[in-house]
């Protein structure tokens, strides 16, 4: 589902893996993404110039005009960033990533004249915080549709046609009451986030597209509630 609608889901907040992403899961995600989409690691200590982009000073001096280098976010457009040790992310960096997830674009550093580049990315945040207050900042976690905990016991699913599902996604219809159903479910589960029902709707559309349908049905809504809403529930 993340490979089908990465930007619409925002990504995954994954806790309790010990900083190690399962290799088979990572390889499968890479196969599912578009051929030209990247799966890159986001170093925790990356600087703004490398993350956001900036001027290539040597090339600028040689050519006599500004030559810009894309940052990691722009280089990963339509792809996925892996963020280990997400619990150590600073508030400033969290705010920068949250803004990119909201807008689907990144503004380069001021030294590069504030140019804007496409950055439709998703984030897989590996959070191994143990102490109180040691966790991925809530504002960023709220923008990631899927919340997982611990290692998953899964069997290898059948081969899926991700390319066809992505091509079908834009044509998938949701029906007039789909969002109402998800909002009511979120309210019943005590979820205060306004993003959660919208993320669940995006997941339902991706599920329908992956199943080869152009209309979201009850099974898609139930899956969306299970995967997006249930992990955030504060009451039953």
PDB file of C-alpha atoms in Angstrom:
ATOM      1  CA  UNK A   1       0.000   0.000   0.000  1.00  0.00           C
ATOM      2  CA  UNK A   2       2.848   2.385   0.777  1.00  0.00           C
ATOM      3  CA  UNK A   3       4.379   1.646  -2.621  1.00  0.00           C
ATOM      4  CA  UNK A   4       1.060   2.408  -4.341  1.00  0.00           C
ATOM      5  CA  UNK A   5       0.332   5.728  -2.628  1.00  0.00           C
ATOM      6  CA  UNK A   6       3.483   6.758  -0.780  1.00  0.00           C
ATOM      7  CA  UNK A   7       2.853  10.509  -0.716  1.00  0.00           C
ATOM      8  CA  UNK A   8      -0.806  10.051   0.240  1.00  0.00           C
ATOM      9  CA  UNK A   9       0.059   7.910   3.243  1.00  0.00           C
ATOM     10  CA  UNK A  10       3.035   9.953   4.395  1.00  0.00           C
ATOM     11  CA  UNK A  11       4.852   6.908   5.669  1.00  0.00           C
ATOM     12  CA  UNK A  12       5.268   4.633   8.663  1.00  0.00           C
ATOM     13  CA  UNK A  13       6.050   5.294  12.322  1.00  0.00           C
ATOM     14  CA  UNK A  14       7.632   1.980  13.299  1.00  0.00           C
ATOM     15  CA  UNK A  15       8.607   1.365  16.920  1.00  0.00           C
ATOM     16  CA  UNK A  16      10.565  -1.399  18.609  1.00  0.00           C
ATOM     17  CA  UNK A  17      12.761  -2.730  15.799  1.00  0.00           C
ATOM     18  CA  UNK A  18      16.059  -1.966  17.495  1.00  0.00           C
ATOM     19  CA  UNK A  19      16.991   0.284  14.592  1.00  0.00           C
ATOM     20  CA  UNK A  20      17.081  -2.627  12.132  1.00  0.00           C
ATOM     21  CA  UNK A  21      14.604  -2.639   9.263  1.00  0.00           C
ATOM     22  CA  UNK A  22      13.876  -6.184   7.998  1.00  0.00           C
ATOM     23  CA  UNK A  23      15.870  -6.678   4.805  1.00  0.00           C
ATOM     24  CA  UNK A  24      13.097  -8.646   3.085  1.00  0.00           C
ATOM     25  CA  UNK A  25      10.568  -5.904   3.838  1.00  0.00           C
ATOM     26  CA  UNK A  26      12.921  -3.190   2.574  1.00  0.00           C
ATOM     27  CA  UNK A  27      13.673  -5.148  -0.606  1.00  0.00           C
ATOM     28  CA  UNK A  28       9.978  -5.673  -1.272  1.00  0.00           C
ATOM     29  CA  UNK A  29       9.264  -1.961  -0.811  1.00  0.00           C
ATOM     30  CA  UNK A  30      12.041  -1.145  -3.268  1.00  0.00           C
ATOM     31  CA  UNK A  31      10.514  -3.525  -5.836  1.00  0.00           C
ATOM     32  CA  UNK A  32       7.106  -1.969  -5.359  1.00  0.00           C
ATOM     33  CA  UNK A  33       8.181   1.642  -5.885  1.00  0.00           C
ATOM     34  CA  UNK A  34       8.333   3.182  -9.376  1.00  0.00           C
ATOM     35  CA  UNK A  35      11.500   2.221 -11.251  1.00  0.00           C
ATOM     36  CA  UNK A  36      12.827   5.783 -11.046  1.00  0.00           C
ATOM     37  CA  UNK A  37      11.923   6.264  -7.360  1.00  0.00           C
ATOM     38  CA  UNK A  38      14.611   6.096  -4.730  1.00  0.00           C
ATOM     39  CA  UNK A  39      14.725   4.390  -1.350  1.00  0.00           C
ATOM     40  CA  UNK A  40      17.319   6.337   0.610  1.00  0.00           C
ATOM     41  CA  UNK A  41      18.564   6.603   4.166  1.00  0.00           C
ATOM     42  CA  UNK A  42      18.178   9.937   5.935  1.00  0.00           C
ATOM     43  CA  UNK A  43      21.181  10.455   8.240  1.00  0.00           C
ATOM     44  CA  UNK A  44      20.218  11.965  11.566  1.00  0.00           C
ATOM     45  CA  UNK A  45      23.125  14.417  11.480  1.00  0.00           C
ATOM     46  CA  UNK A  46      22.580  15.666   7.909  1.00  0.00           C
ATOM     47  CA  UNK A  47      22.982  19.427   7.501  1.00  0.00           C
ATOM     48  CA  UNK A  48      20.480  21.770   5.871  1.00  0.00           C
ATOM     49  CA  UNK A  49      22.519  22.200   2.697  1.00  0.00           C
ATOM     50  CA  UNK A  50      22.634  18.456   2.071  1.00  0.00           C
ATOM     51  CA  UNK A  51      18.994  17.907   3.041  1.00  0.00           C
ATOM     52  CA  UNK A  52      17.341  20.901   1.382  1.00  0.00           C
ATOM     53  CA  UNK A  53      19.771  21.679  -1.422  1.00  0.00           C
ATOM     54  CA  UNK A  54      22.021  24.649  -2.033  1.00  0.00           C
ATOM     55  CA  UNK A  55      24.531  26.286  -4.294  1.00  0.00           C
ATOM     56  CA  UNK A  56      27.321  24.348  -5.966  1.00  0.00           C
ATOM     57  CA  UNK A  57      29.961  26.947  -5.182  1.00  0.00           C
ATOM     58  CA  UNK A  58      32.658  25.615  -7.502  1.00  0.00           C
ATOM     59  CA  UNK A  59      30.285  25.291 -10.462  1.00  0.00           C
ATOM     60  CA  UNK A  60      28.777  28.717  -9.729  1.00  0.00           C
ATOM     61  CA  UNK A  61      32.183  30.393  -9.740  1.00  0.00           C
ATOM     62  CA  UNK A  62      33.209  28.563 -12.906  1.00  0.00           C
ATOM     63  CA  UNK A  63      30.046  29.413 -14.860  1.00  0.00           C
ATOM     64  CA  UNK A  64      29.395  32.888 -13.477  1.00  0.00           C
ATOM     65  CA  UNK A  65      25.763  32.035 -12.707  1.00  0.00           C
ATOM     66  CA  UNK A  66      24.040  30.218  -9.830  1.00  0.00           C
ATOM     67  CA  UNK A  67      24.283  26.442 -10.128  1.00  0.00           C
ATOM     68  CA  UNK A  68      22.141  24.609  -7.606  1.00  0.00           C
ATOM     69  CA  UNK A  69      22.548  21.157  -6.171  1.00  0.00           C
ATOM     70  CA  UNK A  70      19.369  19.284  -5.229  1.00  0.00           C
ATOM     71  CA  UNK A  71      19.179  18.132  -1.642  1.00  0.00           C
ATOM     72  CA  UNK A  72      18.360  14.654  -0.417  1.00  0.00           C
ATOM     73  CA  UNK A  73      14.624  15.443  -0.256  1.00  0.00           C
ATOM     74  CA  UNK A  74      14.438  16.536  -3.900  1.00  0.00           C
ATOM     75  CA  UNK A  75      16.599  13.584  -4.965  1.00  0.00           C
ATOM     76  CA  UNK A  76      14.081  11.251  -3.319  1.00  0.00           C
ATOM     77  CA  UNK A  77      11.027  12.749  -5.064  1.00  0.00           C
ATOM     78  CA  UNK A  78       8.335  10.034  -5.452  1.00  0.00           C
ATOM     79  CA  UNK A  79      10.401   7.759  -3.240  1.00  0.00           C
ATOM     80  CA  UNK A  80      10.860   6.820   0.406  1.00  0.00           C
ATOM     81  CA  UNK A  81      13.292   7.995   3.076  1.00  0.00           C
ATOM     82  CA  UNK A  82      14.387   5.646   5.869  1.00  0.00           C
ATOM     83  CA  UNK A  83      15.032   7.438   9.157  1.00  0.00           C
ATOM     84  CA  UNK A  84      16.802   5.352  11.818  1.00  0.00           C
ATOM     85  CA  UNK A  85      16.993   6.620  15.415  1.00  0.00           C
ATOM     86  CA  UNK A  86      13.927   8.757  14.752  1.00  0.00           C
ATOM     87  CA  UNK A  87      13.432   9.270  18.494  1.00  0.00           C
ATOM     88  CA  UNK A  88      16.507  11.546  18.441  1.00  0.00           C
ATOM     89  CA  UNK A  89      15.155  13.836  15.734  1.00  0.00           C
ATOM     90  CA  UNK A  90      15.311  17.504  16.698  1.00  0.00           C
ATOM     91  CA  UNK A  91      12.199  19.665  16.781  1.00  0.00           C
ATOM     92  CA  UNK A  92      13.591  21.837  13.982  1.00  0.00           C
ATOM     93  CA  UNK A  93      14.307  18.908  11.691  1.00  0.00           C
ATOM     94  CA  UNK A  94      10.916  17.395  12.493  1.00  0.00           C
ATOM     95  CA  UNK A  95       9.217  20.657  11.501  1.00  0.00           C
ATOM     96  CA  UNK A  96      11.144  20.741   8.211  1.00  0.00           C
ATOM     97  CA  UNK A  97      10.132  17.185   7.341  1.00  0.00           C
ATOM     98  CA  UNK A  98       6.520  17.803   8.365  1.00  0.00           C
ATOM     99  CA  UNK A  99       6.358  20.810   6.035  1.00  0.00           C
ATOM    100  CA  UNK A 100       7.708  18.747   3.138  1.00  0.00           C
ATOM    101  CA  UNK A 101       5.176  15.973   3.778  1.00  0.00           C
ATOM    102  CA  UNK A 102       2.391  18.575   3.791  1.00  0.00           C
ATOM    103  CA  UNK A 103       3.439  20.423   0.648  1.00  0.00           C
ATOM    104  CA  UNK A 104       5.162  17.785  -1.471  1.00  0.00           C
ATOM    105  CA  UNK A 105       7.959  20.222  -2.183  1.00  0.00           C
ATOM    106  CA  UNK A 106      11.035  21.619  -0.508  1.00  0.00           C
ATOM    107  CA  UNK A 107      12.450  25.124  -0.422  1.00  0.00           C
ATOM    108  CA  UNK A 108      16.208  25.145  -0.775  1.00  0.00           C
ATOM    109  CA  UNK A 109      18.393  26.896   1.730  1.00  0.00           C
ATOM    110  CA  UNK A 110      18.434  30.686   1.635  1.00  0.00           C
ATOM    111  CA  UNK A 111      21.919  30.705   0.194  1.00  0.00           C
ATOM    112  CA  UNK A 112      20.406  29.088  -2.906  1.00  0.00           C
ATOM    113  CA  UNK A 113      17.883  31.910  -3.389  1.00  0.00           C
ATOM    114  CA  UNK A 114      14.933  30.039  -1.931  1.00  0.00           C
ATOM    115  CA  UNK A 115      14.178  27.891  -4.978  1.00  0.00           C
ATOM    116  CA  UNK A 116      11.403  25.288  -4.677  1.00  0.00           C
ATOM    117  CA  UNK A 117      11.785  21.685  -5.839  1.00  0.00           C
ATOM    118  CA  UNK A 118       9.342  18.769  -5.907  1.00  0.00           C
ATOM    119  CA  UNK A 119       9.775  16.414  -2.954  1.00  0.00           C
ATOM    120  CA  UNK A 120       6.789  14.051  -2.878  1.00  0.00           C
ATOM    121  CA  UNK A 121       8.285  11.670  -0.366  1.00  0.00           C
ATOM    122  CA  UNK A 122       7.212   9.208   2.285  1.00  0.00           C
ATOM    123  CA  UNK A 123       9.081   8.538   5.510  1.00  0.00           C
ATOM    124  CA  UNK A 124       9.746   5.280   7.332  1.00  0.00           C
ATOM    125  CA  UNK A 125      10.714   6.424  10.824  1.00  0.00           C
ATOM    126  CA  UNK A 126      12.356   3.776  13.025  1.00  0.00           C
ATOM    127  CA  UNK A 127      11.648   4.840  16.594  1.00  0.00           C
ATOM    128  CA  UNK A 128      13.412   2.995  19.416  1.00  0.00           C
ATOM    129  CA  UNK A 129      12.783   5.451  22.212  1.00  0.00           C
ATOM    130  CA  UNK A 130      12.670   3.831  25.650  1.00  0.00           C
ATOM    131  CA  UNK A 131      12.734   6.681  28.139  1.00  0.00           C
ATOM    132  CA  UNK A 132       9.774   8.966  28.798  1.00  0.00           C
ATOM    133  CA  UNK A 133       9.652  11.736  26.226  1.00  0.00           C
ATOM    134  CA  UNK A 134      12.023   9.849  23.905  1.00  0.00           C
ATOM    135  CA  UNK A 135       9.997   9.339  20.746  1.00  0.00           C
ATOM    136  CA  UNK A 136       9.383  10.702  17.287  1.00  0.00           C
ATOM    137  CA  UNK A 137       7.891  14.211  17.677  1.00  0.00           C
ATOM    138  CA  UNK A 138       4.074  13.926  17.669  1.00  0.00           C
ATOM    139  CA  UNK A 139       3.626  16.518  14.908  1.00  0.00           C
ATOM    140  CA  UNK A 140       5.656  14.348  12.533  1.00  0.00           C
ATOM    141  CA  UNK A 141       4.173  11.050  13.720  1.00  0.00           C
ATOM    142  CA  UNK A 142       0.698  12.435  13.024  1.00  0.00           C
ATOM    143  CA  UNK A 143       1.618  12.846   9.368  1.00  0.00           C
ATOM    144  CA  UNK A 144       2.538   9.158   8.992  1.00  0.00           C
ATOM    145  CA  UNK A 145      -0.542   7.058   8.289  1.00  0.00           C
ATOM    146  CA  UNK A 146       0.778   3.697   9.455  1.00  0.00           C
ATOM    147  CA  UNK A 147       1.885   3.042  13.033  1.00  0.00           C
ATOM    148  CA  UNK A 148       3.581  -0.295  13.690  1.00  0.00           C
ATOM    149  CA  UNK A 149       5.127  -1.817  16.789  1.00  0.00           C
ATOM    150  CA  UNK A 150       7.744  -4.553  16.940  1.00  0.00           C
ATOM    151  CA  UNK A 151       8.660  -7.196  14.404  1.00  0.00           C
ATOM    152  CA  UNK A 152       5.939  -8.440  12.099  1.00  0.00           C
ATOM    153  CA  UNK A 153       5.274 -12.114  11.535  1.00  0.00           C
ATOM    154  CA  UNK A 154       4.272 -12.205   7.902  1.00  0.00           C
ATOM    155  CA  UNK A 155       4.236 -14.640   5.050  1.00  0.00           C
ATOM    156  CA  UNK A 156       5.376 -13.661   1.593  1.00  0.00           C
ATOM    157  CA  UNK A 157       2.298 -12.310  -0.214  1.00  0.00           C
ATOM    158  CA  UNK A 158       1.652 -13.047  -3.877  1.00  0.00           C
ATOM    159  CA  UNK A 159       3.282 -10.899  -6.527  1.00  0.00           C
ATOM    160  CA  UNK A 160       1.395  -7.656  -6.980  1.00  0.00           C
ATOM    161  CA  UNK A 161       1.169  -5.315  -9.949  1.00  0.00           C
ATOM    162  CA  UNK A 162       2.116  -2.056  -8.244  1.00  0.00           C
ATOM    163  CA  UNK A 163       2.544  -0.237 -11.560  1.00  0.00           C
ATOM    164  CA  UNK A 164      -1.025  -0.972 -12.641  1.00  0.00           C
ATOM    165  CA  UNK A 165      -2.339  -0.050  -9.187  1.00  0.00           C
ATOM    166  CA  UNK A 166      -0.617   3.344  -9.302  1.00  0.00           C
ATOM    167  CA  UNK A 167      -2.007   3.978 -12.786  1.00  0.00           C
ATOM    168  CA  UNK A 168      -5.492   3.062 -11.542  1.00  0.00           C
ATOM    169  CA  UNK A 169      -5.324   5.110  -8.329  1.00  0.00           C
ATOM    170  CA  UNK A 170      -6.405   8.477  -9.751  1.00  0.00           C
ATOM    171  CA  UNK A 171      -9.606   6.945 -11.137  1.00  0.00           C
ATOM    172  CA  UNK A 172     -10.673   5.232  -7.893  1.00  0.00           C
ATOM    173  CA  UNK A 173     -13.959   6.650  -6.559  1.00  0.00           C
ATOM    174  CA  UNK A 174     -14.766   6.712  -2.857  1.00  0.00           C
ATOM    175  CA  UNK A 175     -18.490   7.373  -2.630  1.00  0.00           C
ATOM    176  CA  UNK A 176     -20.155  10.223  -0.770  1.00  0.00           C
ATOM    177  CA  UNK A 177     -20.236   8.589   2.643  1.00  0.00           C
ATOM    178  CA  UNK A 178     -16.761   7.002   2.812  1.00  0.00           C
ATOM    179  CA  UNK A 179     -15.091   9.909   4.590  1.00  0.00           C
ATOM    180  CA  UNK A 180     -18.071  10.303   6.923  1.00  0.00           C
ATOM    181  CA  UNK A 181     -17.753   6.654   7.941  1.00  0.00           C
ATOM    182  CA  UNK A 182     -14.045   7.041   8.678  1.00  0.00           C
ATOM    183  CA  UNK A 183     -14.531  10.284  10.616  1.00  0.00           C
ATOM    184  CA  UNK A 184     -17.219   8.652  12.737  1.00  0.00           C
ATOM    185  CA  UNK A 185     -14.956   5.654  13.344  1.00  0.00           C
ATOM    186  CA  UNK A 186     -12.096   7.950  14.384  1.00  0.00           C
ATOM    187  CA  UNK A 187     -14.405   9.798  16.759  1.00  0.00           C
ATOM    188  CA  UNK A 188     -15.656   6.544  18.272  1.00  0.00           C
ATOM    189  CA  UNK A 189     -12.055   5.416  18.849  1.00  0.00           C
ATOM    190  CA  UNK A 190     -11.132   8.686  20.549  1.00  0.00           C
ATOM    191  CA  UNK A 191      -8.738   9.858  17.841  1.00  0.00           C
ATOM    192  CA  UNK A 192      -8.232  13.613  17.904  1.00  0.00           C
ATOM    193  CA  UNK A 193      -6.164  13.876  14.723  1.00  0.00           C
ATOM    194  CA  UNK A 194      -7.972  15.385  11.745  1.00  0.00           C
ATOM    195  CA  UNK A 195      -5.392  13.855   9.422  1.00  0.00           C
ATOM    196  CA  UNK A 196      -6.123  10.252  10.419  1.00  0.00           C
ATOM    197  CA  UNK A 197      -9.478   9.907   8.571  1.00  0.00           C
ATOM    198  CA  UNK A 198      -7.988  11.485   5.432  1.00  0.00           C
ATOM    199  CA  UNK A 199      -5.002   9.136   5.591  1.00  0.00           C
ATOM    200  CA  UNK A 200      -7.400   6.228   6.069  1.00  0.00           C
ATOM    201  CA  UNK A 201      -9.327   7.337   2.980  1.00  0.00           C
ATOM    202  CA  UNK A 202      -6.080   7.451   0.982  1.00  0.00           C
ATOM    203  CA  UNK A 203      -5.266   3.945   2.155  1.00  0.00           C
ATOM    204  CA  UNK A 204      -8.736   2.691   1.204  1.00  0.00           C
ATOM    205  CA  UNK A 205      -8.267   4.100  -2.303  1.00  0.00           C
ATOM    206  CA  UNK A 206      -4.841   2.452  -2.568  1.00  0.00           C
ATOM    207  CA  UNK A 207      -6.323  -0.860  -1.411  1.00  0.00           C
ATOM    208  CA  UNK A 208      -9.036  -0.685  -4.050  1.00  0.00           C
ATOM    209  CA  UNK A 209      -6.496   0.168  -6.749  1.00  0.00           C
ATOM    210  CA  UNK A 210      -4.280  -2.711  -5.671  1.00  0.00           C
ATOM    211  CA  UNK A 211      -7.266  -5.067  -5.824  1.00  0.00           C
ATOM    212  CA  UNK A 212      -8.049  -3.945  -9.382  1.00  0.00           C
ATOM    213  CA  UNK A 213     -11.215  -1.991  -8.524  1.00  0.00           C
ATOM    214  CA  UNK A 214     -12.249   1.579  -9.329  1.00  0.00           C
ATOM    215  CA  UNK A 215     -14.640   1.938  -6.388  1.00  0.00           C
ATOM    216  CA  UNK A 216     -13.824   1.821  -2.686  1.00  0.00           C
ATOM    217  CA  UNK A 217     -15.991  -0.749  -0.926  1.00  0.00           C
ATOM    218  CA  UNK A 218     -16.613  -1.796   2.672  1.00  0.00           C
ATOM    219  CA  UNK A 219     -13.615  -4.138   2.744  1.00  0.00           C
ATOM    220  CA  UNK A 220     -11.303  -1.248   1.818  1.00  0.00           C
ATOM    221  CA  UNK A 221     -12.800   0.971   4.530  1.00  0.00           C
ATOM    222  CA  UNK A 222     -12.496  -1.809   7.093  1.00  0.00           C
ATOM    223  CA  UNK A 223      -8.845  -2.350   6.153  1.00  0.00           C
ATOM    224  CA  UNK A 224      -8.188   1.386   6.418  1.00  0.00           C
ATOM    225  CA  UNK A 225      -9.779   1.482   9.871  1.00  0.00           C
ATOM    226  CA  UNK A 226      -7.704  -1.516  10.938  1.00  0.00           C
ATOM    227  CA  UNK A 227      -4.373  -0.192   9.674  1.00  0.00           C
ATOM    228  CA  UNK A 228      -4.669   3.574  10.200  1.00  0.00           C
ATOM    229  CA  UNK A 229      -7.245   4.173  12.942  1.00  0.00           C
ATOM    230  CA  UNK A 230      -6.959   1.182  15.279  1.00  0.00           C
ATOM    231  CA  UNK A 231      -3.286   1.758  16.253  1.00  0.00           C
ATOM    232  CA  UNK A 232      -4.185   5.315  17.359  1.00  0.00           C
ATOM    233  CA  UNK A 233      -7.273   4.385  19.356  1.00  0.00           C
ATOM    234  CA  UNK A 234      -7.477   5.802  22.882  1.00  0.00           C
ATOM    235  CA  UNK A 235     -10.725   4.015  23.724  1.00  0.00           C
ATOM    236  CA  UNK A 236     -12.742   1.021  22.552  1.00  0.00           C
TER     237      UNK A 236
END
